[in-house]
Amino acid sequence: MREARATYSTGILRKAPKTNYALVDVVNLSAHAARSVTVQVFDWSSGSPVALKVSPCDARICTVRVGPRRSVFLFANVSRVQFKYEVRVTQSPDRRLITNVTGVTGSPFAPQVGETVLQLQLVKLGSTRRGKGGVSRQR
């Protein structure tokens, strides 16, 4: 079975002084199908992208599976980012898979003004279709 996937970006966000984490909330409203979501976070303070580790994978590219009628969250520590960062999400373009990105403080994870990007505000960068053997083809 082939699963179409698209990559979306927040664009570059200016980091508020109290922002510690880039939080990605994902909900799968499908009653039957699980979906994969891949998240990357980049520090753009130097003018060039520097990949940051994303949890829960503790890796620069983090892919998780979201079960039917389930939600998950992923996050990256952006406390050392000086000025600006970007979040990229690669997922199914299915409207029942909804992703929102928020810059938050440490506990209690309060959202920061100007650092929330809702699903409809994410910019589509491109799409792929996974073929046989998991090989992706760019569209």
PDB file of C-alpha atoms in Angstrom:
ATOM      1  CA  MET A   1       0.000   0.000   0.000  1.00  0.00           C
ATOM      2  CA  ARG A   2       1.285   3.448  -0.882  1.00  0.00           C
ATOM      3  CA  GLU A   3       0.985   6.329   1.533  1.00  0.00           C
ATOM      4  CA  ALA A   4       1.196   9.861   0.180  1.00  0.00           C
ATOM      5  CA  ARG A   5       3.115  12.226   2.435  1.00  0.00           C
ATOM      6  CA  ALA A   6       3.663  15.969   2.381  1.00  0.00           C
ATOM      7  CA  THR A   7       6.195  18.169   4.157  1.00  0.00           C
ATOM      8  CA  TYR A   8       4.951  21.319   5.877  1.00  0.00           C
ATOM      9  CA  SER A   9       6.904  24.175   7.474  1.00  0.00           C
ATOM     10  CA  THR A  10       6.148  26.783  10.102  1.00  0.00           C
ATOM     11  CA  GLY A  11       8.494  29.111   8.284  1.00  0.00           C
ATOM     12  CA  ILE A  12      11.058  30.835  10.473  1.00  0.00           C
ATOM     13  CA  LEU A  13       9.691  31.838  13.882  1.00  0.00           C
ATOM     14  CA  ARG A  14      11.268  34.510  16.062  1.00  0.00           C
ATOM     15  CA  LYS A  15      11.940  32.957  19.470  1.00  0.00           C
ATOM     16  CA  ALA A  16      10.503  34.721  22.503  1.00  0.00           C
ATOM     17  CA  PRO A  17      12.952  34.992  25.436  1.00  0.00           C
ATOM     18  CA  LYS A  18      10.927  32.618  27.634  1.00  0.00           C
ATOM     19  CA  THR A  19      10.435  29.921  24.979  1.00  0.00           C
ATOM     20  CA  ASN A  20      12.142  26.657  25.944  1.00  0.00           C
ATOM     21  CA  TYR A  21      10.488  24.103  23.671  1.00  0.00           C
ATOM     22  CA  ALA A  22       8.994  23.795  20.208  1.00  0.00           C
ATOM     23  CA  LEU A  23       5.988  21.547  20.874  1.00  0.00           C
ATOM     24  CA  VAL A  24       4.268  19.612  18.078  1.00  0.00           C
ATOM     25  CA  ASP A  25       0.812  18.242  18.908  1.00  0.00           C
ATOM     26  CA  VAL A  26      -0.642  15.666  16.512  1.00  0.00           C
ATOM     27  CA  VAL A  27      -4.111  14.121  16.595  1.00  0.00           C
ATOM     28  CA  ASN A  28      -5.314  11.326  14.311  1.00  0.00           C
ATOM     29  CA  LEU A  29      -9.101  11.529  14.020  1.00  0.00           C
ATOM     30  CA  SER A  30      -9.322   8.501  11.735  1.00  0.00           C
ATOM     31  CA  ALA A  31     -11.347   5.672  13.236  1.00  0.00           C
ATOM     32  CA  HIS A  32      -9.265   2.929  11.619  1.00  0.00           C
ATOM     33  CA  ALA A  33      -5.926   4.010  10.108  1.00  0.00           C
ATOM     34  CA  ALA A  34      -2.693   4.698  11.988  1.00  0.00           C
ATOM     35  CA  ARG A  35      -0.440   7.375  10.456  1.00  0.00           C
ATOM     36  CA  SER A  36       3.274   8.204  10.619  1.00  0.00           C
ATOM     37  CA  VAL A  37       4.493  11.718  11.395  1.00  0.00           C
ATOM     38  CA  THR A  38       8.091  12.911  11.007  1.00  0.00           C
ATOM     39  CA  VAL A  39       9.297  16.079  12.756  1.00  0.00           C
ATOM     40  CA  GLN A  40      12.465  18.120  12.282  1.00  0.00           C
ATOM     41  CA  VAL A  41      13.399  21.345  14.098  1.00  0.00           C
ATOM     42  CA  PHE A  42      16.066  23.762  12.857  1.00  0.00           C
ATOM     43  CA  ASP A  43      17.940  26.600  14.571  1.00  0.00           C
ATOM     44  CA  TRP A  44      18.268  29.381  11.962  1.00  0.00           C
ATOM     45  CA  SER A  45      20.064  31.895  14.238  1.00  0.00           C
ATOM     46  CA  SER A  46      23.320  31.692  12.232  1.00  0.00           C
ATOM     47  CA  GLY A  47      21.510  32.167   8.925  1.00  0.00           C
ATOM     48  CA  SER A  48      21.897  28.473   8.045  1.00  0.00           C
ATOM     49  CA  PRO A  49      19.774  25.585   9.361  1.00  0.00           C
ATOM     50  CA  VAL A  50      21.187  23.558  12.249  1.00  0.00           C
ATOM     51  CA  ALA A  51      19.104  20.461  13.066  1.00  0.00           C
ATOM     52  CA  LEU A  52      18.091  20.026  16.715  1.00  0.00           C
ATOM     53  CA  LYS A  53      17.234  16.770  18.468  1.00  0.00           C
ATOM     54  CA  VAL A  54      13.540  15.953  18.671  1.00  0.00           C
ATOM     55  CA  SER A  55      12.006  13.898  21.487  1.00  0.00           C
ATOM     56  CA  PRO A  56      10.844  11.220  22.074  1.00  0.00           C
ATOM     57  CA  CYS A  57      13.340   9.899  19.490  1.00  0.00           C
ATOM     58  CA  ASP A  58      16.319  11.950  20.749  1.00  0.00           C
ATOM     59  CA  ALA A  59      17.296  12.283  17.081  1.00  0.00           C
ATOM     60  CA  ARG A  60      17.442  15.074  14.494  1.00  0.00           C
ATOM     61  CA  ILE A  61      14.704  13.366  12.482  1.00  0.00           C
ATOM     62  CA  CYS A  62      11.949  11.853  14.612  1.00  0.00           C
ATOM     63  CA  THR A  63       9.207   9.619  13.199  1.00  0.00           C
ATOM     64  CA  VAL A  64       6.342   8.370  15.354  1.00  0.00           C
ATOM     65  CA  ARG A  65       3.203   6.386  14.591  1.00  0.00           C
ATOM     66  CA  VAL A  66      -0.137   7.890  15.657  1.00  0.00           C
ATOM     67  CA  GLY A  67      -2.849   5.313  16.196  1.00  0.00           C
ATOM     68  CA  PRO A  68      -6.500   5.797  15.244  1.00  0.00           C
ATOM     69  CA  ARG A  69      -8.285   8.258  17.540  1.00  0.00           C
ATOM     70  CA  ARG A  70      -5.040   8.983  19.385  1.00  0.00           C
ATOM     71  CA  SER A  71      -2.877  12.033  19.978  1.00  0.00           C
ATOM     72  CA  VAL A  72       0.868  12.341  20.516  1.00  0.00           C
ATOM     73  CA  PHE A  73       3.310  15.162  21.084  1.00  0.00           C
ATOM     74  CA  LEU A  74       6.904  15.667  20.034  1.00  0.00           C
ATOM     75  CA  PHE A  75       9.213  18.457  21.134  1.00  0.00           C
ATOM     76  CA  ALA A  76      12.640  19.983  20.728  1.00  0.00           C
ATOM     77  CA  ASN A  77      14.582  22.022  23.261  1.00  0.00           C
ATOM     78  CA  VAL A  78      14.995  25.474  21.706  1.00  0.00           C
ATOM     79  CA  SER A  79      16.192  27.224  24.880  1.00  0.00           C
ATOM     80  CA  ARG A  80      19.670  27.740  23.370  1.00  0.00           C
ATOM     81  CA  VAL A  81      18.336  29.071  20.064  1.00  0.00           C
ATOM     82  CA  GLN A  82      19.320  32.744  19.955  1.00  0.00           C
ATOM     83  CA  PHE A  83      16.841  34.259  17.530  1.00  0.00           C
ATOM     84  CA  LYS A  84      14.859  32.029  15.221  1.00  0.00           C
ATOM     85  CA  TYR A  85      13.810  28.449  14.525  1.00  0.00           C
ATOM     86  CA  GLU A  86      11.673  26.429  12.133  1.00  0.00           C
ATOM     87  CA  VAL A  87       9.630  23.237  12.522  1.00  0.00           C
ATOM     88  CA  ARG A  88       9.033  20.870   9.590  1.00  0.00           C
ATOM     89  CA  VAL A  89       6.427  18.127   9.685  1.00  0.00           C
ATOM     90  CA  THR A  90       6.118  15.327   7.129  1.00  0.00           C
ATOM     91  CA  GLN A  91       2.823  13.466   7.254  1.00  0.00           C
ATOM     92  CA  SER A  92      -0.150  12.205   5.321  1.00  0.00           C
ATOM     93  CA  PRO A  93      -2.168  15.055   3.782  1.00  0.00           C
ATOM     94  CA  ASP A  94      -5.293  13.364   5.223  1.00  0.00           C
ATOM     95  CA  ARG A  95      -7.504  16.063   6.807  1.00  0.00           C
ATOM     96  CA  ARG A  96      -8.131  13.733   9.750  1.00  0.00           C
ATOM     97  CA  LEU A  97      -4.463  14.039  10.789  1.00  0.00           C
ATOM     98  CA  ILE A  98      -4.070  17.459  12.408  1.00  0.00           C
ATOM     99  CA  THR A  99      -0.780  18.981  13.551  1.00  0.00           C
ATOM    100  CA  ASN A 100      -0.267  22.206  15.500  1.00  0.00           C
ATOM    101  CA  VAL A 101       3.067  23.728  16.562  1.00  0.00           C
ATOM    102  CA  THR A 102       3.545  25.906  19.644  1.00  0.00           C
ATOM    103  CA  GLY A 103       6.542  27.556  21.273  1.00  0.00           C
ATOM    104  CA  VAL A 104       6.172  26.985  25.023  1.00  0.00           C
ATOM    105  CA  THR A 105       7.949  27.784  28.284  1.00  0.00           C
ATOM    106  CA  GLY A 106       9.279  25.103  30.600  1.00  0.00           C
ATOM    107  CA  SER A 107       6.748  23.627  33.024  1.00  0.00           C
ATOM    108  CA  PRO A 108       3.800  24.507  32.937  1.00  0.00           C
ATOM    109  CA  PHE A 109       4.433  24.705  29.157  1.00  0.00           C
ATOM    110  CA  ALA A 110       2.691  28.039  28.632  1.00  0.00           C
ATOM    111  CA  PRO A 111       2.262  28.984  24.952  1.00  0.00           C
ATOM    112  CA  GLN A 112       4.222  32.057  23.842  1.00  0.00           C
ATOM    113  CA  VAL A 113       2.610  34.862  21.860  1.00  0.00           C
ATOM    114  CA  GLY A 114       3.449  34.694  18.156  1.00  0.00           C
ATOM    115  CA  GLU A 115       4.810  31.146  18.287  1.00  0.00           C
ATOM    116  CA  THR A 116       1.695  29.128  17.512  1.00  0.00           C
ATOM    117  CA  VAL A 117       1.232  27.764  13.998  1.00  0.00           C
ATOM    118  CA  LEU A 118      -1.974  25.835  13.373  1.00  0.00           C
ATOM    119  CA  GLN A 119      -2.379  23.106  10.734  1.00  0.00           C
ATOM    120  CA  LEU A 120      -3.964  25.436   8.169  1.00  0.00           C
ATOM    121  CA  GLN A 121      -1.111  27.949   8.610  1.00  0.00           C
ATOM    122  CA  LEU A 122       1.658  25.444   7.862  1.00  0.00           C
ATOM    123  CA  VAL A 123       3.253  25.964   4.439  1.00  0.00           C
ATOM    124  CA  LYS A 124       3.383  22.921   2.162  1.00  0.00           C
ATOM    125  CA  LEU A 125       6.930  22.436   0.856  1.00  0.00           C
ATOM    126  CA  GLY A 126       6.421  19.297  -1.218  1.00  0.00           C
ATOM    127  CA  SER A 127       4.924  15.845  -1.311  1.00  0.00           C
ATOM    128  CA  THR A 128       6.087  12.300  -1.887  1.00  0.00           C
ATOM    129  CA  ARG A 129       4.482   8.965  -2.490  1.00  0.00           C
ATOM    130  CA  ARG A 130       6.039   5.894  -0.974  1.00  0.00           C
ATOM    131  CA  GLY A 131       6.386   3.151  -3.530  1.00  0.00           C
ATOM    132  CA  LYS A 132       7.321  -0.484  -3.202  1.00  0.00           C
ATOM    133  CA  GLY A 133      10.179  -1.113  -0.812  1.00  0.00           C
ATOM    134  CA  GLY A 134       9.600   2.184   1.023  1.00  0.00           C
ATOM    135  CA  VAL A 135      11.262   4.247  -1.722  1.00  0.00           C
ATOM    136  CA  SER A 136       9.990   7.830  -1.779  1.00  0.00           C
ATOM    137  CA  ARG A 137       9.455   9.803  -4.957  1.00  0.00           C
ATOM    138  CA  GLN A 138       9.334  13.614  -4.818  1.00  0.00           C
ATOM    139  CA  ARG A 139       6.418  15.311  -6.568  1.00  0.00           C
TER     140      ARG A 139
END
